[in-house]
Structure formats: C-alpha cells, structure tokens
Amino acid sequence: KMASSSAPWIGSAYLFLQSTCKTIVLPSLYESSQKKPSVFKALKLALADSIGSMNGVDMLKVHCSHPHLIVQLKFCKQENCRRFLQSYREGALQESLQSHLQLSLAMTRVPLEMELKAGNEHLDNMLKDEDRCLECIYREKPDRLRDEEITELEEYLKSLVVQQSINNNTTVQGCPSLNSPSLPCPSPGSSLSPQVTFIFQGQQFANRTLTPDDHQKFAKFVSKKWKQVGRSLQKNCRALRDPVIDNLALEYDREGLYEQAYQLLLRFIQSEGKKATIARLIAALEENGLISLAEELLGLHSNEDCS
C-alpha cells in the first residue's frame, strides 16, 4: 500500500542515460572537472522541466558506470513523481535533456537513450500502468543522503544565477557565467596543489594523480581491508565520511569485495579530482599494513601476486 495521509510519500528510482553517439560519452564528460558542472546543470534543468518546479525531484547521486550515467532520484510527493513519469513516458524529459546538454556543452546534438529502474523493476516495461510504476518507486526508499558533491554543484548553480541577475549574464570577479563549463573560482585560502614527489621505502616517487590501472589494481588486491583503507582516506576526504563507507558495503554486498573496493576509490577520485593522488593512497595503504599492494602500485613488483 502507498503512504497514508499522515505519512509523507517518498520514493526512489534510477535514471540510466547513454548517448547513442560514439563520440559523446556521458560518464567521461561528468568525470571531467571542466564539463561536470555543465552536465549537472543540464540534468537539473531537464528534471525541473519534467516536474514544473526546481524542487520537485532531488538528485541524490550521479554515478558513472561506462557507458551509462546513472542518476539516483528521490521523490517526496506522489504528484511530482506522477508528472515525472508522464514526462518520461511521452519523451518530453528526453527531448528536454538533449536540448539542455546541447546548450550547456555547446555541442550540435546529444542523442540519448534512457532507462528507468526502481529496485529490480524495469519501469520502461510498465509505463502505461502509471499506478504500478508509482508503487514500485514508492517501495524503493532512498538508501542514501544526497552526496556532498551534488550539494556543492547545487550551490554553484545558485551562485551563478545570483551573479547573472546582478551582472546581466557577464562574469563576476573572473568567475564564469552559467554557460561556461568551467569550475567555480577557488575560494581564498583553498588548499595548495599536492606535493610534487613523496618518499616510500627510502625512494622518491612522482606524486601523480591516480590512474585507471591504479584503480583496478587496488580493487583487485585490497580484499577485505578496503574499509580500513577507506577510513584512512576519510580523514582528509569529506566524501568518504560516515556513513558512506558502511553504505557502500551494503549497497555492493552482492557484487563482492572487488566492486566494493572499486566503488570506494571511485568515490575518492570523483570527489578529490586532481588531489586524488598516489601519495595519499600509498599513505593509506601503509597505515593499514598493505605494503605489498603499495609496492605493486608503484611498479616495485615484477610478479602479479600482490597478496
């Protein structure tokens, strides 16, 4: 049964997005620090179009799972969810998002394929039965709070709107306008760039940003200690603060240790950007006695075994 009159109507669904154009890869665009605000802006505006309000649906998480961009949505009113479903079913949401992406990214065209899921239910197969779709979405309660990254992007868009209204679509103090794909201006006193080199076992190494190869090796070899490494990284990474790590363990329990570890480091990389460096990961590995894995990541092992 749906919510009673005394209880709020809350539901959750996942919107899967994929470009049908081979040269446009939505996850890669969202993973780019320059393009991310533009993609987020397009998502926000398209969802607002579907509901008729900027506050009708909340984005909790945007997840990059190549080739899909997956948006976790939260609905707090049944009528908002119903409007969203109607817009989705009629293709209006798809057209709106394609248009907003085209404008935000300054591209000629961004053709999309969409899929809507709630739990294990593929809602595209039952769109004509709106009440059934609503029941499926209502059964799926949001399993997370909104990511800090989403909150920061929301605040960024709000600040740009204020700047535009004050300065009539011109840049303010060197900050970009709404149509710019650049990130917001750094605030005074923002953290300095990472150190250029670091010392491990008496040797000096270049402090590079983490690579996809680092990511895969970490997920493959860290095994059950991924949580401990996460708590070490947590000290200087707000995106991993409690209860994020425990939520990742629950969310990806069925997929196993590799996926749990992969998602942990993905969260770190997406949150920290260029500050997600090898030195920070090596320090976290050292702290938890994972010296062999640290050596593997730094190319000090000639064999494949990293246990």
PDB file of C-alpha atoms in Angstrom, residues 4-177:
ATOM      1  CA  SER A   4      -1.255   7.063   4.449  1.00  0.00           C
ATOM      2  CA  SER A   5      -2.447  10.624   4.706  1.00  0.00           C
ATOM      3  CA  SER A   6      -0.293  11.158   7.819  1.00  0.00           C
ATOM      4  CA  ALA A   7       2.958   9.844   6.299  1.00  0.00           C
ATOM      5  CA  PRO A   8       4.944  11.604   3.565  1.00  0.00           C
ATOM      6  CA  TRP A   9       5.114   9.989   0.127  1.00  0.00           C
ATOM      7  CA  ILE A  10       8.775   9.229  -0.562  1.00  0.00           C
ATOM      8  CA  GLY A  11      10.190   7.067  -3.321  1.00  0.00           C
ATOM      9  CA  SER A  12      13.350   6.482  -5.298  1.00  0.00           C
ATOM     10  CA  ALA A  13      14.309   5.476  -8.839  1.00  0.00           C
ATOM     11  CA  TYR A  14      17.398   5.251 -11.022  1.00  0.00           C
ATOM     12  CA  LEU A  15      17.585   7.010 -14.378  1.00  0.00           C
ATOM     13  CA  PHE A  16      20.091   5.384 -16.762  1.00  0.00           C
ATOM     14  CA  LEU A  17      21.412   7.658 -19.510  1.00  0.00           C
ATOM     15  CA  GLN A  18      23.546   6.758 -22.503  1.00  0.00           C
ATOM     16  CA  SER A  19      24.473   8.715 -25.591  1.00  0.00           C
ATOM     17  CA  THR A  20      23.865   6.917 -28.872  1.00  0.00           C
ATOM     18  CA  CYS A  21      26.664   8.948 -30.434  1.00  0.00           C
ATOM     19  CA  LYS A  22      30.005   7.129 -30.136  1.00  0.00           C
ATOM     20  CA  THR A  23      31.928  10.375 -29.770  1.00  0.00           C
ATOM     21  CA  ILE A  24      29.877  11.515 -26.775  1.00  0.00           C
ATOM     22  CA  VAL A  25      30.485   9.505 -23.601  1.00  0.00           C
ATOM     23  CA  LEU A  26      28.390  10.930 -20.780  1.00  0.00           C
ATOM     24  CA  PRO A  27      30.358   9.352 -17.886  1.00  0.00           C
ATOM     25  CA  SER A  28      33.605  10.775 -19.270  1.00  0.00           C
ATOM     26  CA  LEU A  29      32.028  14.211 -19.577  1.00  0.00           C
ATOM     27  CA  TYR A  30      30.772  14.031 -15.985  1.00  0.00           C
ATOM     28  CA  GLU A  31      34.147  12.814 -14.722  1.00  0.00           C
ATOM     29  CA  SER A  32      35.785  15.876 -16.305  1.00  0.00           C
ATOM     30  CA  SER A  33      36.143  18.689 -13.771  1.00  0.00           C
ATOM     31  CA  GLN A  34      35.572  21.196 -16.586  1.00  0.00           C
ATOM     32  CA  LYS A  35      32.428  19.558 -18.000  1.00  0.00           C
ATOM     33  CA  LYS A  36      30.819  18.238 -14.800  1.00  0.00           C
ATOM     34  CA  PRO A  37      29.003  21.486 -13.853  1.00  0.00           C
ATOM     35  CA  SER A  38      27.552  21.733 -17.358  1.00  0.00           C
ATOM     36  CA  VAL A  39      26.270  18.163 -17.342  1.00  0.00           C
ATOM     37  CA  PHE A  40      24.827  18.657 -13.858  1.00  0.00           C
ATOM     38  CA  LYS A  41      23.150  21.879 -14.909  1.00  0.00           C
ATOM     39  CA  ALA A  42      21.511  20.128 -17.881  1.00  0.00           C
ATOM     40  CA  LEU A  43      20.252  17.313 -15.628  1.00  0.00           C
ATOM     41  CA  LYS A  44      18.888  19.769 -13.089  1.00  0.00           C
ATOM     42  CA  LEU A  45      17.051  21.875 -15.662  1.00  0.00           C
ATOM     43  CA  ALA A  46      15.601  18.878 -17.532  1.00  0.00           C
ATOM     44  CA  LEU A  47      14.258  17.371 -14.305  1.00  0.00           C
ATOM     45  CA  ALA A  48      12.787  20.738 -13.371  1.00  0.00           C
ATOM     46  CA  ASP A  49      11.093  20.867 -16.768  1.00  0.00           C
ATOM     47  CA  SER A  50       9.569  17.437 -16.225  1.00  0.00           C
ATOM     48  CA  ILE A  51       8.095  18.352 -12.837  1.00  0.00           C
ATOM     49  CA  GLY A  52       7.371  22.018 -13.440  1.00  0.00           C
ATOM     50  CA  SER A  53       9.469  23.027 -10.433  1.00  0.00           C
ATOM     51  CA  MET A  54      13.141  23.252  -9.479  1.00  0.00           C
ATOM     52  CA  ASN A  55      12.354  21.434  -6.228  1.00  0.00           C
ATOM     53  CA  GLY A  56      10.058  18.643  -7.396  1.00  0.00           C
ATOM     54  CA  VAL A  57      12.706  15.930  -7.589  1.00  0.00           C
ATOM     55  CA  ASP A  58      16.045  15.587  -5.807  1.00  0.00           C
ATOM     56  CA  MET A  59      19.223  14.111  -7.258  1.00  0.00           C
ATOM     57  CA  LEU A  60      20.967  12.078  -4.570  1.00  0.00           C
ATOM     58  CA  LYS A  61      23.846  10.687  -6.582  1.00  0.00           C
ATOM     59  CA  VAL A  62      25.238  10.760 -10.097  1.00  0.00           C
ATOM     60  CA  HIS A  63      27.145   7.552 -10.754  1.00  0.00           C
ATOM     61  CA  CYS A  64      29.479   6.923 -13.699  1.00  0.00           C
ATOM     62  CA  SER A  65      29.231   3.347 -14.921  1.00  0.00           C
ATOM     63  CA  HIS A  66      30.514   3.318 -18.511  1.00  0.00           C
ATOM     64  CA  PRO A  67      28.779   3.695 -20.870  1.00  0.00           C
ATOM     65  CA  HIS A  68      25.923   4.838 -18.603  1.00  0.00           C
ATOM     66  CA  LEU A  69      25.449   7.878 -16.430  1.00  0.00           C
ATOM     67  CA  ILE A  70      23.139   6.769 -13.610  1.00  0.00           C
ATOM     68  CA  VAL A  71      21.175   9.332 -11.631  1.00  0.00           C
ATOM     69  CA  GLN A  72      19.540   8.314  -8.344  1.00  0.00           C
ATOM     70  CA  LEU A  73      16.332  10.292  -7.910  1.00  0.00           C
ATOM     71  CA  LYS A  74      14.254  10.977  -4.821  1.00  0.00           C
ATOM     72  CA  PHE A  75      10.600  11.999  -4.990  1.00  0.00           C
ATOM     73  CA  CYS A  76       8.873  13.489  -1.957  1.00  0.00           C
ATOM     74  CA  LYS A  77       5.373  13.922  -3.379  1.00  0.00           C
ATOM     75  CA  GLN A  78       3.317  11.477  -5.384  1.00  0.00           C
ATOM     76  CA  GLU A  79       2.056  14.180  -7.742  1.00  0.00           C
ATOM     77  CA  ASN A  80       5.644  15.186  -8.576  1.00  0.00           C
ATOM     78  CA  CYS A  81       6.532  11.588  -9.321  1.00  0.00           C
ATOM     79  CA  ARG A  82       3.422  11.240 -11.475  1.00  0.00           C
ATOM     80  CA  ARG A  83       4.383  14.328 -13.504  1.00  0.00           C
ATOM     81  CA  PHE A  84       7.891  12.953 -13.939  1.00  0.00           C
ATOM     82  CA  LEU A  85       6.541   9.613 -15.184  1.00  0.00           C
ATOM     83  CA  GLN A  86       4.263  11.345 -17.666  1.00  0.00           C
ATOM     84  CA  SER A  87       7.115  13.465 -18.976  1.00  0.00           C
ATOM     85  CA  TYR A  88       9.346  10.391 -19.225  1.00  0.00           C
ATOM     86  CA  ARG A  89       6.678   8.295 -20.963  1.00  0.00           C
ATOM     87  CA  GLU A  90       5.849  10.988 -23.519  1.00  0.00           C
ATOM     88  CA  GLY A  91       9.511  11.615 -24.374  1.00  0.00           C
ATOM     89  CA  ALA A  92       9.429  15.194 -23.088  1.00  0.00           C
ATOM     90  CA  LEU A  93      12.144  14.528 -20.500  1.00  0.00           C
ATOM     91  CA  GLN A  94      14.423  13.024 -23.134  1.00  0.00           C
ATOM     92  CA  GLU A  95      13.927  15.961 -25.503  1.00  0.00           C
ATOM     93  CA  SER A  96      14.470  18.458 -22.699  1.00  0.00           C
ATOM     94  CA  LEU A  97      17.687  16.811 -21.510  1.00  0.00           C
ATOM     95  CA  GLN A  98      19.040  16.542 -25.056  1.00  0.00           C
ATOM     96  CA  SER A  99      18.351  20.243 -25.547  1.00  0.00           C
ATOM     97  CA  HIS A 100      19.909  21.317 -22.241  1.00  0.00           C
ATOM     98  CA  LEU A 101      23.003  19.161 -22.814  1.00  0.00           C
ATOM     99  CA  GLN A 102      23.392  20.635 -26.270  1.00  0.00           C
ATOM    100  CA  LEU A 103      23.270  24.169 -24.861  1.00  0.00           C
ATOM    101  CA  SER A 104      25.378  23.553 -21.757  1.00  0.00           C
ATOM    102  CA  LEU A 105      28.108  21.619 -23.561  1.00  0.00           C
ATOM    103  CA  ALA A 106      27.998  23.754 -26.736  1.00  0.00           C
ATOM    104  CA  MET A 107      27.511  20.675 -28.899  1.00  0.00           C
ATOM    105  CA  THR A 108      25.496  20.305 -32.063  1.00  0.00           C
ATOM    106  CA  ARG A 109      23.406  17.395 -30.802  1.00  0.00           C
ATOM    107  CA  VAL A 110      23.450  14.948 -27.891  1.00  0.00           C
ATOM    108  CA  PRO A 111      21.211  11.965 -28.784  1.00  0.00           C
ATOM    109  CA  LEU A 112      20.206   9.909 -25.744  1.00  0.00           C
ATOM    110  CA  GLU A 113      18.795   6.569 -24.728  1.00  0.00           C
ATOM    111  CA  MET A 114      17.055   6.384 -21.344  1.00  0.00           C
ATOM    112  CA  GLU A 115      16.040   3.617 -18.987  1.00  0.00           C
ATOM    113  CA  LEU A 116      14.181   3.905 -15.684  1.00  0.00           C
ATOM    114  CA  LYS A 117      14.521   1.384 -12.861  1.00  0.00           C
ATOM    115  CA  ALA A 118      13.195   1.052  -9.320  1.00  0.00           C
ATOM    116  CA  GLY A 119      14.909  -1.775  -7.479  1.00  0.00           C
ATOM    117  CA  ASN A 120      14.805  -4.800  -9.780  1.00  0.00           C
ATOM    118  CA  GLU A 121      11.853  -3.435 -11.759  1.00  0.00           C
ATOM    119  CA  HIS A 122      12.396  -2.082 -15.273  1.00  0.00           C
ATOM    120  CA  LEU A 123       9.757   0.630 -15.356  1.00  0.00           C
ATOM    121  CA  ASP A 124      10.021   1.067 -19.124  1.00  0.00           C
ATOM    122  CA  ASN A 125       8.114  -2.223 -19.415  1.00  0.00           C
ATOM    123  CA  MET A 126       5.135  -0.898 -17.441  1.00  0.00           C
ATOM    124  CA  LEU A 127       4.928   2.814 -18.250  1.00  0.00           C
ATOM    125  CA  LYS A 128       1.321   2.522 -19.397  1.00  0.00           C
ATOM    126  CA  ASP A 129       0.398   1.352 -15.884  1.00  0.00           C
ATOM    127  CA  GLU A 130       1.253   4.574 -14.057  1.00  0.00           C
ATOM    128  CA  ASP A 131      -0.068   3.443 -10.676  1.00  0.00           C
ATOM    129  CA  ARG A 132       2.100   0.333 -10.779  1.00  0.00           C
ATOM    130  CA  CYS A 133       5.151   2.466 -11.589  1.00  0.00           C
ATOM    131  CA  LEU A 134       4.312   4.734  -8.659  1.00  0.00           C
ATOM    132  CA  GLU A 135       4.051   1.719  -6.345  1.00  0.00           C
ATOM    133  CA  CYS A 136       7.454   0.416  -7.466  1.00  0.00           C
ATOM    134  CA  ILE A 137       9.087   3.808  -6.916  1.00  0.00           C
ATOM    135  CA  TYR A 138       7.355   4.208  -3.532  1.00  0.00           C
ATOM    136  CA  ARG A 139       8.631   0.789  -2.378  1.00  0.00           C
ATOM    137  CA  GLU A 140      12.221   1.858  -3.087  1.00  0.00           C
ATOM    138  CA  LYS A 141      13.100   4.179  -0.241  1.00  0.00           C
ATOM    139  CA  PRO A 142      16.243   6.287  -0.790  1.00  0.00           C
ATOM    140  CA  ASP A 143      19.231   4.436   0.687  1.00  0.00           C
ATOM    141  CA  ARG A 144      21.495   7.457   0.982  1.00  0.00           C
ATOM    142  CA  LEU A 145      21.557  11.139   1.756  1.00  0.00           C
ATOM    143  CA  ARG A 146      22.439  13.497  -1.043  1.00  0.00           C
ATOM    144  CA  ASP A 147      26.132  13.337  -1.937  1.00  0.00           C
ATOM    145  CA  GLU A 148      28.207  16.289  -0.858  1.00  0.00           C
ATOM    146  CA  GLU A 149      29.324  16.677  -4.465  1.00  0.00           C
ATOM    147  CA  ILE A 150      25.684  17.173  -5.510  1.00  0.00           C
ATOM    148  CA  THR A 151      25.188  19.776  -2.795  1.00  0.00           C
ATOM    149  CA  GLU A 152      28.290  21.658  -3.935  1.00  0.00           C
ATOM    150  CA  LEU A 153      27.106  21.625  -7.555  1.00  0.00           C
ATOM    151  CA  GLU A 154      23.670  22.871  -6.449  1.00  0.00           C
ATOM    152  CA  GLU A 155      25.266  25.746  -4.549  1.00  0.00           C
ATOM    153  CA  TYR A 156      27.486  26.525  -7.515  1.00  0.00           C
ATOM    154  CA  LEU A 157      24.478  26.833  -9.838  1.00  0.00           C
ATOM    155  CA  LYS A 158      22.656  29.023  -7.332  1.00  0.00           C
ATOM    156  CA  SER A 159      25.649  31.335  -7.046  1.00  0.00           C
ATOM    157  CA  LEU A 160      25.837  31.638 -10.829  1.00  0.00           C
ATOM    158  CA  VAL A 161      22.155  32.524 -11.046  1.00  0.00           C
ATOM    159  CA  VAL A 162      22.700  35.280  -8.491  1.00  0.00           C
ATOM    160  CA  GLN A 163      25.745  36.527 -10.382  1.00  0.00           C
ATOM    161  CA  GLN A 164      23.794  36.588 -13.626  1.00  0.00           C
ATOM    162  CA  SER A 165      20.907  38.511 -12.134  1.00  0.00           C
ATOM    163  CA  ILE A 166      23.310  41.084 -10.698  1.00  0.00           C
ATOM    164  CA  ASN A 167      25.545  41.438 -13.702  1.00  0.00           C
ATOM    165  CA  ASN A 168      23.207  40.503 -16.595  1.00  0.00           C
ATOM    166  CA  ASN A 169      24.989  37.416 -17.923  1.00  0.00           C
ATOM    167  CA  THR A 170      28.535  38.696 -17.564  1.00  0.00           C
ATOM    168  CA  THR A 171      31.293  37.219 -15.488  1.00  0.00           C
ATOM    169  CA  VAL A 172      31.795  38.475 -11.955  1.00  0.00           C
ATOM    170  CA  GLN A 173      35.269  38.742 -10.434  1.00  0.00           C
ATOM    171  CA  GLY A 174      36.641  36.322 -13.015  1.00  0.00           C
ATOM    172  CA  CYS A 175      34.023  33.646 -12.337  1.00  0.00           C
ATOM    173  CA  PRO A 176      32.268  32.028 -15.305  1.00  0.00           C
ATOM    174  CA  SER A 177      28.705  32.602 -16.452  1.00  0.00           C
TER     175      SER A 177
END
